[in-house]
Amino acid sequence: MGITGGIAAYKAPMLVRLLVKAGAEVTCAVTEHALQFVTELTLETVSGHRVYKDLFDRQNPHSTEHISLKDWGDAMVVAPATANIIGKMASGIADDALSTLLLSFRKPLFLAPAMNTQMLESPALKRNIEMLRADGVNIIESTSGELACGTSGDGRMEEPENIAKALEETLTANSRCNGKRVLITAGPTYEKIDAVRFIGNFSTGKMGFALAEELALRGFEVVLVAGPTHLTAHHPNIERIDVTSAREMYDAATTHFPSCDAAILSAAVADFRPDHQADYKIKKQSDSDDMTLHLVQNPDILATLGKMKHDGQVLAGFALETDNELENAKKKLTKKNLDFIVLNSLHDKGAGFGHDTNKVTIIDRNGSITVGELKSKQAVAIDIADKLAALISS
Ligand code: CTP
C-alpha cells in the first residue's frame, strides 16, 4: 500500500487494518510528506511490517527494495493518492522510494485520489488520470463531501471500507483467472500471390496485443497467435506463435484451443486466398492490360472453434461492420456459437484498424448489450477482460 501526503492519510491505518482483517499481508511504502500526516510507528504496528520510505536506506546500503517489493505484492493501492504522485506516475518520474516502486510495479494497481476540488478539476490532473486509466490503472473515484480546506465538494478519498471492497472484488475475479489458459488471435493475415506479393489488410494487431497483455496481467496463461506485425508482447505469461496466412493461423488455433479455457479471436483474417501461389515473381504479360486472380475461401477459424467448443469453454469474436451493425453482429454471435462478440463499426471515428483508440459494443449470448465510449485500446482490453472474467467464473 502506497501512502502520500494528503490529510486523508490519517485514514490509511484503517485501510491497512481492513485489508489485514480480510486476510491480506500488507507492507506500506510512504512519501516523506505522508509521514507529516501519519506516523511510521502506527503503520508498522497495524501492518506488522517495516515501512518502506527511503531509496537510500543507510541501514541497508545495498537494498533494492523497490525491485524486490514489486514482486512481493499481488496488488498495490495508493491511498490517498495526491495530484503530485498521479502526475509523477503519468509521466514516469521516479524520484523517491514510492514513485520508484510504482514505476516498476506490473500487477493490478489501484489509486484512490484525494485532493481539493479545484485540483481535481484541473485539466492537468484530468489528463494524467486518463493516461493512467489507459495504462490499466484502476481509479477508485473520490467522493463528494466536506474537505479539509473548509469547503465542500468533490475530492474526498473514498472510504477505506469501499477501497477494500473494490480491491477484494478485482482480486477475487482475477484469482478465478489464475492459471486459466486463453487463446488470442491478433493482426492481419497475408495470403501469398507469388514470391514477392500478397493480399493483406490494414490490421496492426494493437487490439489483440493489448488484450493479451491485459489477460496475462490478470493471471491468464496466454497463447497469442499473431499474424505479421511489428508489435512486441512483453508479459512472460504470453506464449507467442507467429503465423503468416489464414491457414497457418487456423492450424495454430485449432491445435491450441482444446487445451484452453477461453479464446478471443481478434485477428482480421483474409476470407479468401489465391488458389494458386507462385513461388516465382509473376511477370507482366506484354499482350494483356489486365490480370485475373482466382480466389478461394479460407477456413473460418472462429466458426470452427465454435463447433469444437465444449462445456465450460468461453469463446468470443470480433465483428467489423459497416451497415446494420448490431443486427449483423448478433447473427455472427449465433452462427459461430459464441459467448460474446465485440462489435466495431467502421463509422466510428478513431476506432478500428491502426488507431490507438477503439469504440466497441459488447453483445453477449443472453442479449446483454454494453455500448462503450471511445477509449484507448488498453482500456477497451480491460472491458473485454472484465466480460471474460465474469463468464469464466460463472
Ligand atoms: N474470423 C476467423 N476466420 C475467418 C474470418 C473471420 O476467425 N476466416 C473471425 C475474426 O477473427 C473475427 C470474426 O471472425 O473475430 C468476424 O470477422 P469478420 O471479418 O467481421 O466477419 P466474417 O465472419 O469474415 O464475415 P463477413 O466478412 O461476412 O462480415
CSV table of C-alpha atoms and ligand atoms in Angstrom, one decimal:
chain,number,residue,atom,x,y,z
A,1,MET,CA,0.0,0.0,0.0
A,2,GLY,CA,1.3,3.4,-1.0
A,3,ILE,CA,0.5,6.4,1.1
A,4,THR,CA,1.1,10.0,0.0
A,5,GLY,CA,0.9,13.4,1.7
A,6,GLY,CA,-2.7,14.4,2.0
A,7,ILE,CA,-4.9,14.8,5.0
A,8,ALA,CA,-6.8,11.6,4.1
A,9,ALA,CA,-3.6,9.8,5.0
A,10,TYR,CA,-4.9,9.7,8.6
A,11,LYS,CA,-7.4,7.0,7.3
A,12,ALA,CA,-4.6,4.9,5.8
A,13,PRO,CA,-4.0,2.8,9.0
A,14,MET,CA,-7.8,1.9,9.0
A,15,LEU,CA,-7.4,0.7,5.4
A,16,VAL,CA,-4.4,-1.4,6.4
A,17,ARG,CA,-6.4,-2.9,9.2
A,18,LEU,CA,-9.3,-3.8,7.0
A,19,LEU,CA,-7.0,-5.4,4.4
A,20,VAL,CA,-5.2,-7.4,7.1
A,21,LYS,CA,-8.6,-8.4,8.6
A,22,ALA,CA,-9.6,-9.6,5.1
A,23,GLY,CA,-6.6,-11.9,5.1
A,24,ALA,CA,-4.1,-9.8,3.2
A,25,GLU,CA,-0.5,-9.2,4.2
A,26,VAL,CA,0.3,-5.5,3.8
A,27,THR,CA,3.5,-3.6,3.5
A,28,CYS,CA,3.4,0.2,3.4
A,29,ALA,CA,5.5,2.4,1.1
A,30,VAL,CA,5.2,6.1,2.0
A,31,THR,CA,6.4,9.5,0.8
A,32,GLU,CA,8.2,11.9,3.1
A,33,HIS,CA,5.1,14.1,3.1
A,34,ALA,CA,2.8,11.2,4.1
A,35,LEU,CA,4.7,11.0,7.4
A,36,GLN,CA,3.6,14.5,8.2
A,37,PHE,CA,0.0,13.1,8.5
A,38,VAL,CA,0.5,9.5,9.8
A,39,THR,CA,3.4,8.1,11.8
A,40,GLU,CA,5.7,5.3,10.8
A,41,LEU,CA,5.1,3.6,14.1
A,42,THR,CA,1.3,3.5,13.5
A,43,LEU,CA,1.8,1.9,10.1
A,44,GLU,CA,4.3,-0.6,11.3
A,45,THR,CA,2.1,-1.6,14.2
A,46,VAL,CA,-1.1,-2.2,12.1
A,47,SER,CA,0.7,-3.8,9.2
A,48,GLY,CA,3.3,-5.8,11.2
A,49,HIS,CA,5.9,-4.8,8.5
A,50,ARG,CA,8.7,-2.3,8.3
A,51,VAL,CA,7.7,0.9,6.4
A,52,TYR,CA,9.5,1.4,3.1
A,53,LYS,CA,10.3,5.1,2.8
A,54,ASP,CA,13.9,5.6,1.8
A,55,LEU,CA,15.5,4.8,-1.5
A,56,PHE,CA,18.9,5.1,0.0
A,57,ASP,CA,18.5,3.3,3.3
A,58,ARG,CA,21.8,3.7,5.3
A,59,GLN,CA,20.9,0.7,7.5
A,60,ASN,CA,20.6,-1.4,4.4
A,61,PRO,CA,23.1,0.1,2.0
A,62,HIS,CA,22.7,-2.5,-0.8
A,63,SER,CA,19.0,-2.5,-0.6
A,64,THR,CA,17.0,-2.7,-3.9
A,65,GLU,CA,13.7,-2.8,-2.1
A,66,HIS,CA,11.9,-1.0,-4.9
A,67,ILE,CA,12.7,-4.0,-7.0
A,68,SER,CA,12.0,-6.8,-4.5
A,69,LEU,CA,8.8,-5.2,-3.3
A,70,LYS,CA,7.3,-5.1,-6.8
A,71,ASP,CA,7.4,-8.9,-6.8
A,72,TRP,CA,6.3,-9.2,-3.2
A,73,GLY,CA,2.8,-7.8,-3.6
A,74,ASP,CA,-0.1,-9.3,-5.6
A,75,ALA,CA,-1.6,-5.8,-5.9
A,76,MET,CA,-0.9,-2.3,-4.9
A,77,VAL,CA,-3.2,0.5,-3.8
A,78,VAL,CA,-2.1,4.1,-3.3
A,79,ALA,CA,-4.5,5.7,-0.8
A,80,PRO,CA,-4.6,8.6,-0.6
A,81,ALA,CA,-3.1,9.5,-4.0
A,82,THR,CA,-2.2,13.1,-4.3
A,83,ALA,CA,-2.2,15.2,-7.5
A,84,ASN,CA,1.6,15.1,-7.2
A,85,ILE,CA,2.0,11.3,-7.2
A,86,ILE,CA,-0.6,11.0,-10.0
A,87,GLY,CA,1.4,13.5,-12.1
A,88,LYS,CA,4.6,11.6,-11.5
A,89,MET,CA,3.1,8.2,-12.3
A,90,ALA,CA,1.6,9.6,-15.6
A,91,SER,CA,5.0,10.9,-16.6
A,92,GLY,CA,7.1,8.0,-15.4
A,93,ILE,CA,9.0,10.1,-12.8
A,94,ALA,CA,10.8,8.1,-10.1
A,95,ASP,CA,12.5,10.4,-7.6
A,96,ASP,CA,11.7,8.8,-4.3
A,97,ALA,CA,11.0,5.3,-2.8
A,98,LEU,CA,7.3,5.2,-3.6
A,99,SER,CA,7.4,6.6,-7.1
A,100,THR,CA,10.3,4.3,-8.0
A,101,LEU,CA,8.4,1.2,-6.7
A,102,LEU,CA,5.3,2.3,-8.6
A,103,LEU,CA,7.2,2.7,-11.9
A,104,SER,CA,8.4,-0.9,-11.6
A,105,PHE,CA,5.1,-2.4,-10.4
A,106,ARG,CA,3.4,-4.6,-13.1
A,107,LYS,CA,0.5,-6.1,-11.2
A,108,PRO,CA,-3.0,-4.8,-10.5
A,109,LEU,CA,-2.7,-1.2,-9.4
A,110,PHE,CA,-5.4,0.9,-7.7
A,111,LEU,CA,-5.4,4.7,-6.9
A,112,ALA,CA,-7.7,6.4,-4.5
A,113,PRO,CA,-7.2,10.1,-5.4
A,114,ALA,CA,-7.9,12.7,-2.7
A,115,MET,CA,-7.4,16.5,-3.1
A,116,ASN,CA,-9.1,19.8,-3.2
A,117,THR,CA,-11.9,20.2,-5.8
A,118,GLN,CA,-10.0,22.8,-7.9
A,119,MET,CA,-7.0,20.5,-8.1
A,120,LEU,CA,-9.3,17.6,-9.0
A,121,GLU,CA,-10.9,19.6,-11.8
A,122,SER,CA,-7.7,21.0,-13.2
A,123,PRO,CA,-7.0,20.0,-16.9
A,124,ALA,CA,-3.6,18.6,-16.0
A,125,LEU,CA,-5.0,16.2,-13.3
A,126,LYS,CA,-7.8,15.1,-15.6
A,127,ARG,CA,-5.3,14.4,-18.4
A,128,ASN,CA,-3.0,12.5,-16.0
A,129,ILE,CA,-5.9,10.3,-14.7
A,130,GLU,CA,-6.9,9.5,-18.3
A,131,MET,CA,-3.3,8.5,-19.1
A,132,LEU,CA,-3.2,6.2,-16.1
A,133,ARG,CA,-6.5,4.6,-16.9
A,134,ALA,CA,-5.2,4.0,-20.4
A,135,ASP,CA,-2.1,2.3,-18.8
A,136,GLY,CA,-4.5,-0.1,-17.0
A,137,VAL,CA,-4.6,1.6,-13.5
A,138,ASN,CA,-7.8,1.2,-11.6
A,139,ILE,CA,-9.0,4.5,-10.3
A,140,ILE,CA,-11.2,4.5,-7.2
A,141,GLU,CA,-13.1,7.7,-7.7
A,142,SER,CA,-13.1,10.3,-4.9
A,143,THR,CA,-16.4,11.2,-3.4
A,144,SER,CA,-18.2,14.5,-2.5
A,145,GLY,CA,-18.3,15.9,0.9
A,146,GLU,CA,-16.6,18.2,3.4
A,147,LEU,CA,-12.9,18.9,2.6
A,148,ALA,CA,-10.0,19.7,4.8
A,149,CYS,CA,-9.8,23.2,3.4
A,150,GLY,CA,-13.2,24.0,4.9
A,151,THR,CA,-15.1,23.8,1.7
A,152,SER,CA,-17.4,21.1,0.4
A,153,GLY,CA,-17.2,19.4,-3.0
A,154,ASP,CA,-15.5,16.5,-4.9
A,155,GLY,CA,-12.2,15.3,-3.8
A,156,ARG,CA,-12.7,13.3,-0.6
A,157,MET,CA,-10.9,10.0,-0.6
A,158,GLU,CA,-13.4,7.1,-0.9
A,159,GLU,CA,-14.0,5.5,2.5
A,160,PRO,CA,-11.5,2.7,3.5
A,161,GLU,CA,-14.3,0.1,3.5
A,162,ASN,CA,-15.2,0.8,-0.1
A,163,ILE,CA,-11.5,0.8,-1.2
A,164,ALA,CA,-11.0,-2.6,0.5
A,165,LYS,CA,-14.2,-3.8,-1.3
A,166,ALA,CA,-13.0,-2.6,-4.7
A,167,LEU,CA,-9.7,-4.4,-4.2
A,168,GLU,CA,-11.3,-7.5,-3.0
A,169,GLU,CA,-13.7,-7.7,-5.9
A,170,THR,CA,-11.0,-7.3,-8.5
A,171,LEU,CA,-8.6,-9.7,-6.8
A,172,THR,CA,-11.3,-12.3,-6.4
A,173,ALA,CA,-12.2,-12.1,-10.1
A,174,ASN,CA,-8.5,-12.2,-11.0
A,175,SER,CA,-7.9,-15.2,-8.8
A,176,ARG,CA,-10.5,-17.1,-10.8
A,177,CYS,CA,-8.5,-16.4,-13.9
A,178,ASN,CA,-5.2,-17.5,-12.3
A,179,GLY,CA,-3.6,-20.3,-14.3
A,180,LYS,CA,-6.5,-20.5,-16.8
A,181,ARG,CA,-5.4,-20.6,-20.5
A,182,VAL,CA,-6.7,-18.3,-23.1
A,183,LEU,CA,-6.1,-18.3,-26.9
A,184,ILE,CA,-5.9,-14.9,-28.7
A,185,THR,CA,-5.6,-14.3,-32.4
A,186,ALA,CA,-4.3,-10.9,-33.5
A,187,GLY,CA,-3.2,-8.9,-36.5
A,188,PRO,CA,-3.8,-9.5,-40.2
A,189,THR,CA,-3.1,-12.5,-42.4
A,190,TYR,CA,-1.1,-12.3,-45.6
A,191,GLU,CA,-2.2,-14.5,-48.5
A,192,LYS,CA,0.6,-15.1,-50.9
A,193,ILE,CA,0.1,-14.4,-54.6
A,194,ASP,CA,3.7,-15.0,-55.7
A,195,ALA,CA,7.3,-14.9,-54.3
A,196,VAL,CA,7.0,-11.1,-53.6
A,197,ARG,CA,3.3,-10.2,-53.4
A,198,PHE,CA,0.4,-10.9,-51.0
A,199,ILE,CA,-3.2,-9.9,-50.3
A,200,GLY,CA,-3.3,-8.4,-46.8
A,201,ASN,CA,-5.3,-5.8,-44.8
A,202,PHE,CA,-4.7,-2.8,-42.6
A,203,SER,CA,-4.9,-4.5,-39.2
A,204,THR,CA,-2.0,-3.8,-37.0
A,205,GLY,CA,-2.7,-6.2,-34.1
A,206,LYS,CA,-2.8,-3.5,-31.5
A,207,MET,CA,-6.2,-4.6,-30.0
A,208,GLY,CA,-5.2,-8.2,-29.8
A,209,PHE,CA,-1.8,-7.5,-28.2
A,210,ALA,CA,-3.5,-5.1,-25.7
A,211,LEU,CA,-5.9,-8.0,-24.8
A,212,ALA,CA,-3.0,-10.5,-24.5
A,213,GLU,CA,-1.2,-8.1,-22.1
A,214,GLU,CA,-4.3,-7.4,-20.0
A,215,LEU,CA,-5.2,-11.1,-19.7
A,216,ALA,CA,-1.6,-12.1,-18.8
A,217,LEU,CA,-1.6,-9.3,-16.1
A,218,ARG,CA,-4.8,-10.9,-14.6
A,219,GLY,CA,-3.1,-14.3,-14.3
A,220,PHE,CA,-4.1,-16.0,-17.5
A,221,GLU,CA,-1.6,-18.1,-19.5
A,222,VAL,CA,-2.0,-16.6,-22.9
A,223,VAL,CA,-1.4,-18.3,-26.3
A,224,LEU,CA,-1.1,-15.4,-28.7
A,225,VAL,CA,-1.3,-16.4,-32.4
A,226,ALA,CA,-0.1,-13.4,-34.3
A,227,GLY,CA,-0.3,-12.6,-37.9
A,228,PRO,CA,2.5,-10.4,-39.4
A,229,THR,CA,3.0,-7.3,-37.1
A,230,HIS,CA,5.9,-5.3,-35.7
A,231,LEU,CA,4.4,-5.4,-32.2
A,232,THR,CA,6.2,-7.0,-29.2
A,233,ALA,CA,4.5,-9.0,-26.5
A,234,HIS,CA,6.0,-8.2,-23.1
A,235,HIS,CA,4.4,-10.2,-20.3
A,236,PRO,CA,6.2,-13.5,-19.5
A,237,ASN,CA,2.9,-15.4,-19.4
A,238,ILE,CA,2.4,-14.8,-23.1
A,239,GLU,CA,3.4,-17.6,-25.5
A,240,ARG,CA,3.6,-16.1,-28.9
A,241,ILE,CA,3.1,-18.1,-32.1
A,242,ASP,CA,3.9,-16.2,-35.3
A,243,VAL,CA,1.9,-17.1,-38.4
A,244,THR,CA,1.5,-15.6,-41.9
A,245,SER,CA,-1.5,-17.0,-43.7
A,246,ALA,CA,-5.1,-17.8,-42.6
A,247,ARG,CA,-4.4,-21.5,-42.9
A,248,GLU,CA,-1.4,-21.3,-40.6
A,249,MET,CA,-3.5,-19.3,-38.1
A,250,TYR,CA,-6.2,-22.0,-38.4
A,251,ASP,CA,-3.7,-24.7,-37.7
A,252,ALA,CA,-2.2,-23.0,-34.7
A,253,ALA,CA,-5.7,-22.0,-33.3
A,254,THR,CA,-7.3,-25.4,-33.7
A,255,THR,CA,-4.2,-27.1,-32.2
A,256,HIS,CA,-4.2,-25.0,-29.0
A,257,PHE,CA,-8.0,-24.4,-28.4
A,258,PRO,CA,-8.7,-27.8,-26.9
A,259,SER,CA,-6.2,-27.1,-24.0
A,260,CYS,CA,-7.6,-23.6,-23.4
A,261,ASP,CA,-10.4,-22.4,-21.1
A,262,ALA,CA,-11.3,-19.5,-23.5
A,263,ALA,CA,-10.5,-17.9,-26.8
A,264,ILE,CA,-10.9,-14.4,-28.1
A,265,LEU,CA,-10.3,-14.1,-31.9
A,266,SER,CA,-9.5,-10.5,-32.8
A,267,ALA,CA,-7.5,-11.2,-36.0
A,268,ALA,CA,-8.5,-9.7,-39.3
A,269,VAL,CA,-8.4,-13.0,-41.2
A,270,ALA,CA,-8.4,-12.8,-45.0
A,271,ASP,CA,-11.6,-14.5,-46.1
A,272,PHE,CA,-10.0,-15.5,-49.5
A,273,ARG,CA,-6.6,-16.6,-50.8
A,274,PRO,CA,-5.3,-17.0,-54.3
A,275,ASP,CA,-6.0,-20.6,-55.4
A,276,HIS,CA,-2.5,-20.8,-56.9
A,277,GLN,CA,0.5,-19.3,-55.2
A,278,ALA,CA,3.5,-18.9,-57.5
A,279,ASP,CA,7.0,-19.4,-55.9
A,280,TYR,CA,8.5,-17.1,-58.5
A,281,LYS,CA,7.7,-13.5,-59.4
A,282,ILE,CA,4.7,-13.3,-61.8
A,283,LYS,CA,5.7,-11.3,-64.9
A,284,LYS,CA,3.6,-8.7,-66.6
A,285,GLN,CA,2.0,-10.1,-69.8
A,286,SER,CA,3.0,-7.9,-72.7
A,287,ASP,CA,-0.1,-8.8,-74.6
A,288,SER,CA,-2.6,-8.1,-71.8
A,289,ASP,CA,-3.8,-4.9,-69.9
A,290,ASP,CA,-5.5,-6.8,-67.1
A,291,MET,CA,-4.8,-9.7,-64.8
A,292,THR,CA,-7.2,-12.0,-63.1
A,293,LEU,CA,-6.6,-13.7,-59.7
A,294,HIS,CA,-8.8,-16.6,-58.8
A,295,LEU,CA,-9.6,-16.6,-55.1
A,296,VAL,CA,-10.8,-19.5,-52.9
A,297,GLN,CA,-12.3,-19.2,-49.5
A,298,ASN,CA,-10.2,-19.6,-46.3
A,299,PRO,CA,-11.5,-21.7,-43.4
A,300,ASP,CA,-13.4,-19.7,-40.8
A,301,ILE,CA,-11.3,-20.1,-37.7
A,302,LEU,CA,-13.9,-18.7,-35.3
A,303,ALA,CA,-16.7,-20.8,-36.7
A,304,THR,CA,-14.5,-23.9,-36.5
A,305,LEU,CA,-13.7,-23.2,-32.8
A,306,GLY,CA,-17.5,-22.6,-32.2
A,307,LYS,CA,-18.1,-26.2,-33.4
A,308,MET,CA,-15.2,-27.6,-31.3
A,309,LYS,CA,-16.2,-25.7,-28.2
A,310,HIS,CA,-17.2,-27.9,-25.2
A,311,ASP,CA,-19.0,-27.0,-21.9
A,312,GLY,CA,-17.0,-24.6,-19.8
A,313,GLN,CA,-15.1,-23.1,-22.6
A,314,VAL,CA,-15.8,-19.4,-23.4
A,315,LEU,CA,-15.5,-18.2,-27.0
A,316,ALA,CA,-15.6,-14.7,-28.2
A,317,GLY,CA,-15.0,-13.0,-31.6
A,318,PHE,CA,-15.0,-9.5,-33.1
A,319,ALA,CA,-17.3,-8.2,-35.8
A,320,LEU,CA,-16.2,-5.4,-38.1
A,321,GLU,CA,-19.3,-3.9,-39.7
A,322,THR,CA,-20.3,-1.0,-41.9
A,323,ASP,CA,-24.1,-1.5,-42.1
A,324,ASN,CA,-26.8,-2.9,-39.9
A,325,GLU,CA,-24.0,-3.3,-37.3
A,326,LEU,CA,-26.0,-4.6,-34.3
A,327,GLU,CA,-28.1,-7.0,-36.3
A,328,ASN,CA,-25.1,-8.4,-38.2
A,329,ALA,CA,-23.1,-8.8,-35.0
A,330,LYS,CA,-25.9,-10.7,-33.4
A,331,LYS,CA,-26.2,-13.0,-36.4
A,332,LYS,CA,-22.4,-13.8,-36.2
A,333,LEU,CA,-22.7,-14.4,-32.4
A,334,THR,CA,-25.4,-17.1,-33.0
A,335,LYS,CA,-24.0,-18.5,-36.3
A,336,LYS,CA,-20.5,-19.0,-34.8
A,337,ASN,CA,-21.7,-20.3,-31.4
A,338,LEU,CA,-20.0,-17.5,-29.4
A,339,ASP,CA,-20.5,-16.4,-25.8
A,340,PHE,CA,-20.0,-12.8,-26.7
A,341,ILE,CA,-19.0,-10.7,-29.6
A,342,VAL,CA,-17.2,-7.3,-29.7
A,343,LEU,CA,-18.6,-5.1,-32.4
A,344,ASN,CA,-16.5,-2.5,-34.2
A,345,SER,CA,-18.2,0.0,-36.5
A,346,LEU,CA,-16.2,1.5,-39.3
A,347,HIS,CA,-18.4,4.6,-39.0
A,348,ASP,CA,-16.9,5.4,-35.6
A,349,LYS,CA,-14.0,7.9,-35.9
A,350,GLY,CA,-10.8,6.9,-34.1
A,351,ALA,CA,-11.9,3.2,-33.9
A,352,GLY,CA,-10.7,0.1,-35.7
A,353,PHE,CA,-7.6,-0.5,-37.7
A,354,GLY,CA,-4.3,1.2,-36.9
A,355,HIS,CA,-5.8,3.6,-34.3
A,356,ASP,CA,-4.6,3.6,-30.7
A,357,THR,CA,-8.2,4.1,-29.6
A,358,ASN,CA,-11.3,2.0,-30.2
A,359,LYS,CA,-15.0,2.2,-29.6
A,360,VAL,CA,-16.8,-1.1,-29.2
A,361,THR,CA,-20.2,-2.6,-28.3
A,362,ILE,CA,-20.1,-5.9,-26.4
A,363,ILE,CA,-23.0,-8.2,-27.0
A,364,ASP,CA,-23.4,-11.5,-25.1
A,365,ARG,CA,-25.5,-14.5,-25.9
A,366,ASN,CA,-28.0,-13.6,-23.2
A,367,GLY,CA,-28.8,-10.4,-25.1
A,368,SER,CA,-27.0,-8.0,-22.8
A,369,ILE,CA,-25.5,-5.1,-24.8
A,370,THR,CA,-22.8,-2.7,-23.5
A,371,VAL,CA,-22.1,0.3,-25.6
A,372,GLY,CA,-18.6,1.6,-24.9
A,373,GLU,CA,-17.1,5.1,-25.2
A,374,LEU,CA,-14.1,5.9,-27.5
A,375,LYS,CA,-11.1,4.9,-25.3
A,376,SER,CA,-7.5,3.6,-25.6
A,377,LYS,CA,-7.2,0.0,-26.8
A,378,GLN,CA,-5.7,-0.8,-23.4
A,379,ALA,CA,-8.9,0.5,-21.7
A,380,VAL,CA,-11.1,-1.5,-24.2
A,381,ALA,CA,-9.0,-4.6,-23.4
A,382,ILE,CA,-9.9,-4.1,-19.7
A,383,ASP,CA,-13.6,-4.0,-20.5
A,384,ILE,CA,-13.3,-7.2,-22.7
A,385,ALA,CA,-11.2,-8.9,-20.0
A,386,ASP,CA,-13.9,-8.0,-17.3
A,387,LYS,CA,-16.5,-9.6,-19.5
A,388,LEU,CA,-14.4,-12.8,-20.0
A,389,ALA,CA,-13.6,-12.9,-16.2
A,390,ALA,CA,-17.3,-12.7,-15.4
A,391,LEU,CA,-18.2,-15.5,-17.8
A,392,ILE,CA,-15.3,-17.8,-16.9
A,393,SER,CA,-16.2,-17.7,-13.3
A,394,SER,CA,-19.9,-18.4,-13.7
B,1,CTP,N1,-12.7,-14.9,-38.4
B,1,CTP,C1,-12.0,-16.0,-38.4
B,1,CTP,N2,-11.6,-16.7,-39.5
B,1,CTP,C2,-12.0,-16.2,-40.7
B,1,CTP,C3,-12.8,-15.0,-40.8
B,1,CTP,C4,-13.1,-14.3,-39.6
B,1,CTP,O1,-11.6,-16.5,-37.3
B,1,CTP,N3,-11.7,-16.8,-41.9
B,1,CTP,C5,-13.1,-14.2,-37.2
B,1,CTP,C6,-12.4,-12.9,-36.9
B,1,CTP,O2,-11.2,-13.0,-36.2
B,1,CTP,C7,-13.5,-12.2,-36.1
B,1,CTP,C8,-14.8,-12.7,-36.6
B,1,CTP,O3,-14.4,-14.0,-37.2
B,1,CTP,O4,-13.4,-12.5,-34.7
B,1,CTP,C9,-15.6,-11.9,-37.5
B,1,CTP,O5,-14.8,-11.4,-38.6
B,1,CTP,P1,-15.5,-10.5,-39.7
B,1,CTP,O6,-14.4,-10.2,-40.7
B,1,CTP,O7,-16.2,-9.3,-39.0
B,1,CTP,O8,-16.6,-11.4,-40.2
B,1,CTP,P2,-16.7,-12.6,-41.2
B,1,CTP,O9,-17.0,-13.8,-40.4
B,1,CTP,O10,-15.5,-12.7,-42.1
B,1,CTP,O11,-18.0,-12.2,-42.1
B,1,CTP,P3,-18.2,-11.0,-43.2
B,1,CTP,O12,-16.9,-10.9,-43.9
B,1,CTP,O13,-19.3,-11.6,-44.0
B,1,CTP,O14,-18.6,-9.8,-42.4
